[in-house]
């Protein structure tokens, strides 16, 4: 007898988004493992489902994964739910799925809504590529490293963030990408859903104001538009300026040819050969 682990998406906030396939799986399961038993228990009660619910969150997933998979391999139908949306997207579900794949336990992932895809579409940003970075880093240095590493990526960037830290996160984003548009998506699919779109510094200023006034509520998705022409021009101008300083340093050492310095500028600053050579000539004038 073959069991199965159902990965069941649940609504982000609006109960009307609950899929029939998830309801069928939850009713068929002998047990439901959940990131939060209170949240999932309430959801099951609203749909008149009386399946037993067991906790399987970040703190217990390592200990409980073996138990879950033993039940599946023994022939049971087991379901897993996160707090909201698609399990496995920045929650413990991904580790459970990975363990099931490794153990050869059957897994069926049911389709459903995610805050990532909903926010990406709601932003109105038209770049056809996006990058999801999970939860935005909390530490300042890590934030800077992450944003610098993604600066040249030609894609929309998405991060989860709590309402308490959204203002600080947006401030870091505004510092890194002052020319980009940003969407702050809050309370998606709920009665007070908001998608606030503006240039990064304006969004940061407004959300910091709300935070200080105690007006920020609901989980957030931050959506950062792809690089625009103004940003590219700014980056190029800074690179050219830094290249000029570097060229002057290398010329002053007196041990490098103009050809060598041109190649170095091309490599270090991503400049075209003609532009790099022009900078070397000007620095040596």
PDB file of C-alpha atoms in Angstrom:
ATOM      1  CA  UNK A   1       0.000   0.000   0.000  1.00  0.00           C
ATOM      2  CA  UNK A   2       1.538   3.306  -1.095  1.00  0.00           C
ATOM      3  CA  UNK A   3       1.277   6.420   1.030  1.00  0.00           C
ATOM      4  CA  UNK A   4       1.806  10.013  -0.047  1.00  0.00           C
ATOM      5  CA  UNK A   5       2.896  13.328   1.415  1.00  0.00           C
ATOM      6  CA  UNK A   6       0.638  16.112   0.169  1.00  0.00           C
ATOM      7  CA  UNK A   7       2.085  19.621   0.215  1.00  0.00           C
ATOM      8  CA  UNK A   8      -1.045  21.727   0.626  1.00  0.00           C
ATOM      9  CA  UNK A   9      -1.082  25.455  -0.140  1.00  0.00           C
ATOM     10  CA  UNK A  10      -3.447  27.548   1.959  1.00  0.00           C
ATOM     11  CA  UNK A  11      -4.838  31.070   1.445  1.00  0.00           C
ATOM     12  CA  UNK A  12      -2.600  34.071   2.010  1.00  0.00           C
ATOM     13  CA  UNK A  13      -5.548  35.686   3.753  1.00  0.00           C
ATOM     14  CA  UNK A  14      -8.732  35.341   1.722  1.00  0.00           C
ATOM     15  CA  UNK A  15     -10.513  32.027   2.400  1.00  0.00           C
ATOM     16  CA  UNK A  16     -11.976  32.134  -1.094  1.00  0.00           C
ATOM     17  CA  UNK A  17      -8.528  31.227  -2.418  1.00  0.00           C
ATOM     18  CA  UNK A  18      -8.553  27.774  -0.811  1.00  0.00           C
ATOM     19  CA  UNK A  19      -8.318  25.208  -3.613  1.00  0.00           C
ATOM     20  CA  UNK A  20     -10.562  22.174  -3.894  1.00  0.00           C
ATOM     21  CA  UNK A  21      -7.550  19.890  -4.290  1.00  0.00           C
ATOM     22  CA  UNK A  22      -6.065  21.088  -0.994  1.00  0.00           C
ATOM     23  CA  UNK A  23      -9.410  20.555   0.743  1.00  0.00           C
ATOM     24  CA  UNK A  24      -9.647  17.028  -0.681  1.00  0.00           C
ATOM     25  CA  UNK A  25      -6.101  16.202   0.427  1.00  0.00           C
ATOM     26  CA  UNK A  26      -6.642  17.540   3.938  1.00  0.00           C
ATOM     27  CA  UNK A  27      -9.811  15.486   4.289  1.00  0.00           C
ATOM     28  CA  UNK A  28      -8.090  12.356   2.981  1.00  0.00           C
ATOM     29  CA  UNK A  29      -5.053  12.692   5.262  1.00  0.00           C
ATOM     30  CA  UNK A  30      -4.749  10.607   8.415  1.00  0.00           C
ATOM     31  CA  UNK A  31      -2.741  13.455   9.956  1.00  0.00           C
ATOM     32  CA  UNK A  32      -1.838  17.038   9.042  1.00  0.00           C
ATOM     33  CA  UNK A  33       1.564  18.392  10.005  1.00  0.00           C
ATOM     34  CA  UNK A  34       1.642  22.170  10.270  1.00  0.00           C
ATOM     35  CA  UNK A  35       4.037  25.029  10.830  1.00  0.00           C
ATOM     36  CA  UNK A  36       1.566  26.386  13.394  1.00  0.00           C
ATOM     37  CA  UNK A  37      -1.148  24.067  14.710  1.00  0.00           C
ATOM     38  CA  UNK A  38      -3.307  26.987  15.842  1.00  0.00           C
ATOM     39  CA  UNK A  39      -3.354  28.617  12.404  1.00  0.00           C
ATOM     40  CA  UNK A  40      -3.944  25.380  10.509  1.00  0.00           C
ATOM     41  CA  UNK A  41      -6.382  24.069  13.119  1.00  0.00           C
ATOM     42  CA  UNK A  42      -8.523  27.170  12.733  1.00  0.00           C
ATOM     43  CA  UNK A  43      -8.452  26.814   8.951  1.00  0.00           C
ATOM     44  CA  UNK A  44      -9.517  23.164   9.101  1.00  0.00           C
ATOM     45  CA  UNK A  45     -12.333  24.027  11.495  1.00  0.00           C
ATOM     46  CA  UNK A  46     -13.657  26.694   9.128  1.00  0.00           C
ATOM     47  CA  UNK A  47     -13.901  24.065   6.377  1.00  0.00           C
ATOM     48  CA  UNK A  48     -15.366  21.435   8.746  1.00  0.00           C
ATOM     49  CA  UNK A  49     -12.281  19.194   8.503  1.00  0.00           C
ATOM     50  CA  UNK A  50     -11.506  17.184  11.637  1.00  0.00           C
ATOM     51  CA  UNK A  51      -8.129  15.642  10.802  1.00  0.00           C
ATOM     52  CA  UNK A  52      -5.573  15.523  13.622  1.00  0.00           C
ATOM     53  CA  UNK A  53      -2.961  18.317  13.450  1.00  0.00           C
ATOM     54  CA  UNK A  54       0.646  17.948  14.635  1.00  0.00           C
ATOM     55  CA  UNK A  55       3.285  20.666  14.893  1.00  0.00           C
ATOM     56  CA  UNK A  56       6.196  20.568  12.436  1.00  0.00           C
ATOM     57  CA  UNK A  57       7.873  23.985  12.525  1.00  0.00           C
ATOM     58  CA  UNK A  58      11.422  25.289  12.191  1.00  0.00           C
ATOM     59  CA  UNK A  59      12.310  24.130  15.698  1.00  0.00           C
ATOM     60  CA  UNK A  60      10.888  20.604  15.332  1.00  0.00           C
ATOM     61  CA  UNK A  61      11.243  19.747  11.631  1.00  0.00           C
ATOM     62  CA  UNK A  62      14.540  17.899  12.065  1.00  0.00           C
ATOM     63  CA  UNK A  63      13.151  15.707  14.819  1.00  0.00           C
ATOM     64  CA  UNK A  64       9.763  15.111  13.199  1.00  0.00           C
ATOM     65  CA  UNK A  65      10.781  14.554   9.572  1.00  0.00           C
ATOM     66  CA  UNK A  66      11.645  10.919  10.260  1.00  0.00           C
ATOM     67  CA  UNK A  67       8.259  10.350  11.891  1.00  0.00           C
ATOM     68  CA  UNK A  68       6.440  11.951   8.960  1.00  0.00           C
ATOM     69  CA  UNK A  69       8.282   9.875   6.384  1.00  0.00           C
ATOM     70  CA  UNK A  70       7.827   6.641   8.333  1.00  0.00           C
ATOM     71  CA  UNK A  71       4.078   7.168   8.206  1.00  0.00           C
ATOM     72  CA  UNK A  72       4.140   7.896   4.474  1.00  0.00           C
ATOM     73  CA  UNK A  73       6.334   4.873   3.714  1.00  0.00           C
ATOM     74  CA  UNK A  74       4.009   2.730   5.843  1.00  0.00           C
ATOM     75  CA  UNK A  75       1.142   3.651   3.513  1.00  0.00           C
ATOM     76  CA  UNK A  76      -0.464   6.646   5.217  1.00  0.00           C
ATOM     77  CA  UNK A  77      -1.697   9.788   3.502  1.00  0.00           C
ATOM     78  CA  UNK A  78      -0.061  12.745   5.237  1.00  0.00           C
ATOM     79  CA  UNK A  79      -0.540  16.467   4.551  1.00  0.00           C
ATOM     80  CA  UNK A  80       1.706  19.419   5.346  1.00  0.00           C
ATOM     81  CA  UNK A  81       0.634  23.093   5.623  1.00  0.00           C
ATOM     82  CA  UNK A  82       2.610  26.240   6.317  1.00  0.00           C
ATOM     83  CA  UNK A  83       1.022  29.262   7.991  1.00  0.00           C
ATOM     84  CA  UNK A  84      -0.139  30.700   4.666  1.00  0.00           C
ATOM     85  CA  UNK A  85       0.543  30.288   0.966  1.00  0.00           C
ATOM     86  CA  UNK A  86       2.733  27.647  -0.656  1.00  0.00           C
ATOM     87  CA  UNK A  87       4.690  25.436   1.774  1.00  0.00           C
ATOM     88  CA  UNK A  88       8.392  25.252   1.060  1.00  0.00           C
ATOM     89  CA  UNK A  89       8.800  28.919   0.147  1.00  0.00           C
ATOM     90  CA  UNK A  90      10.935  30.348   2.973  1.00  0.00           C
ATOM     91  CA  UNK A  91       9.501  27.939   5.543  1.00  0.00           C
ATOM     92  CA  UNK A  92      10.394  24.513   7.005  1.00  0.00           C
ATOM     93  CA  UNK A  93       8.391  22.678   4.332  1.00  0.00           C
ATOM     94  CA  UNK A  94      11.332  22.724   1.916  1.00  0.00           C
ATOM     95  CA  UNK A  95      13.427  20.666   4.315  1.00  0.00           C
ATOM     96  CA  UNK A  96      10.617  18.156   4.736  1.00  0.00           C
ATOM     97  CA  UNK A  97      10.241  17.816   0.962  1.00  0.00           C
ATOM     98  CA  UNK A  98      14.000  17.382   0.534  1.00  0.00           C
ATOM     99  CA  UNK A  99      14.020  14.642   3.187  1.00  0.00           C
ATOM    100  CA  UNK A 100      11.089  12.898   1.490  1.00  0.00           C
ATOM    101  CA  UNK A 101      12.845  12.961  -1.894  1.00  0.00           C
ATOM    102  CA  UNK A 102      15.996  11.519  -0.345  1.00  0.00           C
ATOM    103  CA  UNK A 103      14.037   8.750   1.404  1.00  0.00           C
ATOM    104  CA  UNK A 104      12.073   7.879  -1.722  1.00  0.00           C
ATOM    105  CA  UNK A 105       8.750   8.788  -0.100  1.00  0.00           C
ATOM    106  CA  UNK A 106       6.029   9.860  -2.593  1.00  0.00           C
ATOM    107  CA  UNK A 107       5.414  13.630  -2.569  1.00  0.00           C
ATOM    108  CA  UNK A 108       2.654  15.485  -4.371  1.00  0.00           C
ATOM    109  CA  UNK A 109       2.869  19.261  -4.400  1.00  0.00           C
ATOM    110  CA  UNK A 110      -0.514  20.876  -4.961  1.00  0.00           C
ATOM    111  CA  UNK A 111      -0.533  24.227  -6.801  1.00  0.00           C
ATOM    112  CA  UNK A 112      -1.659  27.366  -5.034  1.00  0.00           C
ATOM    113  CA  UNK A 113      -1.063  31.024  -4.395  1.00  0.00           C
ATOM    114  CA  UNK A 114       2.221  32.462  -3.116  1.00  0.00           C
ATOM    115  CA  UNK A 115       2.972  35.934  -1.818  1.00  0.00           C
ATOM    116  CA  UNK A 116       6.035  36.078  -4.099  1.00  0.00           C
ATOM    117  CA  UNK A 117       4.161  35.629  -7.381  1.00  0.00           C
ATOM    118  CA  UNK A 118       1.230  37.763  -6.214  1.00  0.00           C
ATOM    119  CA  UNK A 119       3.506  40.680  -5.272  1.00  0.00           C
ATOM    120  CA  UNK A 120       5.572  40.386  -8.462  1.00  0.00           C
ATOM    121  CA  UNK A 121       2.460  40.709 -10.608  1.00  0.00           C
ATOM    122  CA  UNK A 122       0.856  43.372  -8.384  1.00  0.00           C
ATOM    123  CA  UNK A 123       3.931  45.624  -8.601  1.00  0.00           C
ATOM    124  CA  UNK A 124       3.285  46.274 -12.283  1.00  0.00           C
ATOM    125  CA  UNK A 125       7.011  46.026 -13.044  1.00  0.00           C
ATOM    126  CA  UNK A 126       7.461  44.692 -16.564  1.00  0.00           C
ATOM    127  CA  UNK A 127      10.840  42.933 -16.466  1.00  0.00           C
ATOM    128  CA  UNK A 128      10.073  39.279 -17.341  1.00  0.00           C
ATOM    129  CA  UNK A 129      12.652  37.923 -14.880  1.00  0.00           C
ATOM    130  CA  UNK A 130      12.550  37.961 -11.107  1.00  0.00           C
ATOM    131  CA  UNK A 131      14.781  36.856  -8.241  1.00  0.00           C
ATOM    132  CA  UNK A 132      13.363  35.840  -4.853  1.00  0.00           C
ATOM    133  CA  UNK A 133      15.773  36.320  -1.972  1.00  0.00           C
ATOM    134  CA  UNK A 134      13.652  34.981   0.894  1.00  0.00           C
ATOM    135  CA  UNK A 135      13.580  37.117   4.030  1.00  0.00           C
ATOM    136  CA  UNK A 136      15.553  40.352   3.777  1.00  0.00           C
ATOM    137  CA  UNK A 137      18.757  40.253   5.892  1.00  0.00           C
ATOM    138  CA  UNK A 138      18.477  41.820   9.336  1.00  0.00           C
ATOM    139  CA  UNK A 139      22.089  42.942   9.776  1.00  0.00           C
ATOM    140  CA  UNK A 140      23.272  46.112   8.055  1.00  0.00           C
ATOM    141  CA  UNK A 141      26.475  44.635   6.649  1.00  0.00           C
ATOM    142  CA  UNK A 142      24.694  41.608   5.241  1.00  0.00           C
ATOM    143  CA  UNK A 143      22.066  43.847   3.652  1.00  0.00           C
ATOM    144  CA  UNK A 144      24.759  45.822   1.871  1.00  0.00           C
ATOM    145  CA  UNK A 145      26.499  42.664   0.636  1.00  0.00           C
ATOM    146  CA  UNK A 146      23.270  41.160  -0.676  1.00  0.00           C
ATOM    147  CA  UNK A 147      22.190  44.321  -2.487  1.00  0.00           C
ATOM    148  CA  UNK A 148      25.645  44.915  -3.968  1.00  0.00           C
ATOM    149  CA  UNK A 149      25.747  41.332  -5.184  1.00  0.00           C
ATOM    150  CA  UNK A 150      22.382  41.731  -6.933  1.00  0.00           C
ATOM    151  CA  UNK A 151      22.914  45.253  -8.264  1.00  0.00           C
ATOM    152  CA  UNK A 152      23.814  44.210 -11.802  1.00  0.00           C
ATOM    153  CA  UNK A 153      21.155  41.489 -12.091  1.00  0.00           C
ATOM    154  CA  UNK A 154      18.682  42.370 -14.834  1.00  0.00           C
ATOM    155  CA  UNK A 155      15.645  41.179 -12.893  1.00  0.00           C
ATOM    156  CA  UNK A 156      13.000  42.284 -10.413  1.00  0.00           C
ATOM    157  CA  UNK A 157      14.116  41.519  -6.838  1.00  0.00           C
ATOM    158  CA  UNK A 158      11.676  40.287  -4.183  1.00  0.00           C
ATOM    159  CA  UNK A 159      12.110  39.856  -0.432  1.00  0.00           C
ATOM    160  CA  UNK A 160       9.839  39.011   2.485  1.00  0.00           C
ATOM    161  CA  UNK A 161       9.941  41.401   5.437  1.00  0.00           C
ATOM    162  CA  UNK A 162       8.095  41.940   8.700  1.00  0.00           C
ATOM    163  CA  UNK A 163       6.205  45.213   9.253  1.00  0.00           C
ATOM    164  CA  UNK A 164       8.534  46.067  12.145  1.00  0.00           C
ATOM    165  CA  UNK A 165      11.664  46.010   9.980  1.00  0.00           C
ATOM    166  CA  UNK A 166      10.229  47.132   6.634  1.00  0.00           C
ATOM    167  CA  UNK A 167      11.248  50.769   7.124  1.00  0.00           C
ATOM    168  CA  UNK A 168      14.900  49.946   7.844  1.00  0.00           C
ATOM    169  CA  UNK A 169      14.994  47.478   4.952  1.00  0.00           C
ATOM    170  CA  UNK A 170      13.607  50.054   2.539  1.00  0.00           C
ATOM    171  CA  UNK A 171      16.082  52.635   3.797  1.00  0.00           C
ATOM    172  CA  UNK A 172      18.947  50.266   2.901  1.00  0.00           C
ATOM    173  CA  UNK A 173      17.386  49.626  -0.507  1.00  0.00           C
ATOM    174  CA  UNK A 174      16.971  53.356  -1.158  1.00  0.00           C
ATOM    175  CA  UNK A 175      20.646  53.892  -0.326  1.00  0.00           C
ATOM    176  CA  UNK A 176      21.734  51.111  -2.701  1.00  0.00           C
ATOM    177  CA  UNK A 177      19.247  51.818  -5.506  1.00  0.00           C
ATOM    178  CA  UNK A 178      18.125  55.471  -5.283  1.00  0.00           C
ATOM    179  CA  UNK A 179      16.839  55.532  -8.881  1.00  0.00           C
ATOM    180  CA  UNK A 180      14.752  52.369  -8.808  1.00  0.00           C
ATOM    181  CA  UNK A 181      11.036  51.974  -8.290  1.00  0.00           C
ATOM    182  CA  UNK A 182       9.978  49.861  -5.333  1.00  0.00           C
ATOM    183  CA  UNK A 183       6.641  48.315  -4.420  1.00  0.00           C
ATOM    184  CA  UNK A 184       5.765  47.620  -0.795  1.00  0.00           C
ATOM    185  CA  UNK A 185       3.038  44.948  -0.890  1.00  0.00           C
ATOM    186  CA  UNK A 186       1.246  44.549   2.422  1.00  0.00           C
ATOM    187  CA  UNK A 187      -1.637  42.371   3.630  1.00  0.00           C
ATOM    188  CA  UNK A 188      -1.946  40.657   0.251  1.00  0.00           C
ATOM    189  CA  UNK A 189      -5.427  39.239  -0.534  1.00  0.00           C
ATOM    190  CA  UNK A 190      -6.811  40.618   2.746  1.00  0.00           C
ATOM    191  CA  UNK A 191      -9.352  43.363   3.350  1.00  0.00           C
ATOM    192  CA  UNK A 192      -6.659  46.030   3.846  1.00  0.00           C
ATOM    193  CA  UNK A 193      -4.364  44.952   1.000  1.00  0.00           C
ATOM    194  CA  UNK A 194      -2.008  47.701  -0.157  1.00  0.00           C
ATOM    195  CA  UNK A 195       0.508  47.983  -2.985  1.00  0.00           C
ATOM    196  CA  UNK A 196       2.481  51.198  -2.537  1.00  0.00           C
ATOM    197  CA  UNK A 197       4.736  51.989  -5.516  1.00  0.00           C
ATOM    198  CA  UNK A 198       7.192  54.883  -5.871  1.00  0.00           C
ATOM    199  CA  UNK A 199      10.878  55.682  -6.211  1.00  0.00           C
ATOM    200  CA  UNK A 200      12.840  53.853  -3.486  1.00  0.00           C
ATOM    201  CA  UNK A 201      13.642  56.913  -1.297  1.00  0.00           C
ATOM    202  CA  UNK A 202       9.967  57.974  -1.288  1.00  0.00           C
ATOM    203  CA  UNK A 203       8.761  54.512  -0.300  1.00  0.00           C
ATOM    204  CA  UNK A 204      11.377  54.327   2.470  1.00  0.00           C
ATOM    205  CA  UNK A 205      10.404  57.745   3.801  1.00  0.00           C
ATOM    206  CA  UNK A 206       6.698  56.888   3.924  1.00  0.00           C
ATOM    207  CA  UNK A 207       7.142  53.474   5.548  1.00  0.00           C
ATOM    208  CA  UNK A 208       9.561  54.867   8.144  1.00  0.00           C
ATOM    209  CA  UNK A 209       6.965  57.535   8.964  1.00  0.00           C
ATOM    210  CA  UNK A 210       4.282  54.896   9.404  1.00  0.00           C
ATOM    211  CA  UNK A 211       6.575  52.753  11.535  1.00  0.00           C
ATOM    212  CA  UNK A 212       7.349  55.643  13.868  1.00  0.00           C
ATOM    213  CA  UNK A 213       3.625  56.400  14.108  1.00  0.00           C
ATOM    214  CA  UNK A 214       2.817  52.757  14.910  1.00  0.00           C
ATOM    215  CA  UNK A 215       0.768  52.377  11.733  1.00  0.00           C
ATOM    216  CA  UNK A 216       2.542  49.426  10.091  1.00  0.00           C
ATOM    217  CA  UNK A 217       0.538  46.199  10.134  1.00  0.00           C
ATOM    218  CA  UNK A 218       0.668  42.931   8.205  1.00  0.00           C
ATOM    219  CA  UNK A 219       3.410  40.896   6.572  1.00  0.00           C
ATOM    220  CA  UNK A 220       5.175  42.584   3.652  1.00  0.00           C
ATOM    221  CA  UNK A 221       6.761  41.713   0.336  1.00  0.00           C
ATOM    222  CA  UNK A 222       9.290  44.218  -0.981  1.00  0.00           C
ATOM    223  CA  UNK A 223       9.552  44.315  -4.778  1.00  0.00           C
ATOM    224  CA  UNK A 224      12.498  46.156  -6.366  1.00  0.00           C
ATOM    225  CA  UNK A 225      12.329  46.977 -10.061  1.00  0.00           C
ATOM    226  CA  UNK A 226      15.128  45.944 -12.423  1.00  0.00           C
ATOM    227  CA  UNK A 227      17.939  48.434 -13.188  1.00  0.00           C
ATOM    228  CA  UNK A 228      16.851  51.405 -15.308  1.00  0.00           C
ATOM    229  CA  UNK A 229      18.758  53.658 -17.722  1.00  0.00           C
ATOM    230  CA  UNK A 230      19.322  56.359 -15.094  1.00  0.00           C
ATOM    231  CA  UNK A 231      20.931  53.878 -12.716  1.00  0.00           C
ATOM    232  CA  UNK A 232      23.074  52.369 -15.457  1.00  0.00           C
ATOM    233  CA  UNK A 233      24.320  55.847 -16.431  1.00  0.00           C
ATOM    234  CA  UNK A 234      25.096  56.635 -12.792  1.00  0.00           C
ATOM    235  CA  UNK A 235      26.972  53.348 -12.329  1.00  0.00           C
ATOM    236  CA  UNK A 236      28.917  53.913 -15.540  1.00  0.00           C
ATOM    237  CA  UNK A 237      29.865  57.462 -14.527  1.00  0.00           C
ATOM    238  CA  UNK A 238      31.131  56.239 -11.139  1.00  0.00           C
ATOM    239  CA  UNK A 239      33.101  53.456 -12.813  1.00  0.00           C
ATOM    240  CA  UNK A 240      34.711  55.931 -15.209  1.00  0.00           C
ATOM    241  CA  UNK A 241      35.609  58.233 -12.330  1.00  0.00           C
ATOM    242  CA  UNK A 242      37.175  55.384 -10.345  1.00  0.00           C
ATOM    243  CA  UNK A 243      38.984  54.198 -13.466  1.00  0.00           C
ATOM    244  CA  UNK A 244      40.512  57.629 -13.957  1.00  0.00           C
ATOM    245  CA  UNK A 245      41.899  57.575 -10.419  1.00  0.00           C
ATOM    246  CA  UNK A 246      43.254  54.072 -10.922  1.00  0.00           C
ATOM    247  CA  UNK A 247      44.862  55.016 -14.231  1.00  0.00           C
ATOM    248  CA  UNK A 248      46.621  57.964 -12.581  1.00  0.00           C
ATOM    249  CA  UNK A 249      47.965  55.644  -9.842  1.00  0.00           C
ATOM    250  CA  UNK A 250      49.307  53.101 -12.322  1.00  0.00           C
ATOM    251  CA  UNK A 251      50.897  55.790 -14.511  1.00  0.00           C
ATOM    252  CA  UNK A 252      52.561  57.330 -11.468  1.00  0.00           C
ATOM    253  CA  UNK A 253      54.194  53.984 -10.650  1.00  0.00           C
ATOM    254  CA  UNK A 254      55.968  54.189 -14.005  1.00  0.00           C
ATOM    255  CA  UNK A 255      56.150  50.410 -14.470  1.00  0.00           C
ATOM    256  CA  UNK A 256      53.100  49.870 -16.686  1.00  0.00           C
ATOM    257  CA  UNK A 257      52.529  50.600 -20.349  1.00  0.00           C
ATOM    258  CA  UNK A 258      49.430  52.392 -21.535  1.00  0.00           C
ATOM    259  CA  UNK A 259      48.307  49.156 -23.156  1.00  0.00           C
ATOM    260  CA  UNK A 260      48.631  47.267 -19.865  1.00  0.00           C
ATOM    261  CA  UNK A 261      46.737  49.959 -17.964  1.00  0.00           C
ATOM    262  CA  UNK A 262      43.973  49.979 -20.577  1.00  0.00           C
ATOM    263  CA  UNK A 263      43.524  46.230 -20.174  1.00  0.00           C
ATOM    264  CA  UNK A 264      43.472  46.595 -16.389  1.00  0.00           C
ATOM    265  CA  UNK A 265      40.746  49.251 -16.547  1.00  0.00           C
ATOM    266  CA  UNK A 266      38.670  47.089 -18.890  1.00  0.00           C
ATOM    267  CA  UNK A 267      38.914  44.166 -16.500  1.00  0.00           C
ATOM    268  CA  UNK A 268      38.397  46.050 -13.235  1.00  0.00           C
ATOM    269  CA  UNK A 269      35.646  48.465 -14.288  1.00  0.00           C
ATOM    270  CA  UNK A 270      33.941  46.759 -17.198  1.00  0.00           C
ATOM    271  CA  UNK A 271      34.806  49.525 -19.639  1.00  0.00           C
ATOM    272  CA  UNK A 272      35.053  49.232 -23.404  1.00  0.00           C
ATOM    273  CA  UNK A 273      38.574  49.332 -24.825  1.00  0.00           C
ATOM    274  CA  UNK A 274      38.224  52.728 -26.511  1.00  0.00           C
ATOM    275  CA  UNK A 275      36.806  54.331 -23.383  1.00  0.00           C
ATOM    276  CA  UNK A 276      39.472  52.813 -21.153  1.00  0.00           C
ATOM    277  CA  UNK A 277      42.227  53.975 -23.504  1.00  0.00           C
ATOM    278  CA  UNK A 278      40.783  57.501 -23.596  1.00  0.00           C
ATOM    279  CA  UNK A 279      40.843  57.593 -19.792  1.00  0.00           C
ATOM    280  CA  UNK A 280      44.495  56.493 -19.777  1.00  0.00           C
ATOM    281  CA  UNK A 281      45.416  59.199 -22.306  1.00  0.00           C
ATOM    282  CA  UNK A 282      43.620  61.874 -20.289  1.00  0.00           C
ATOM    283  CA  UNK A 283      45.237  60.737 -17.028  1.00  0.00           C
ATOM    284  CA  UNK A 284      48.663  60.962 -18.642  1.00  0.00           C
ATOM    285  CA  UNK A 285      48.145  64.371 -20.213  1.00  0.00           C
TER     286      UNK A 285
END
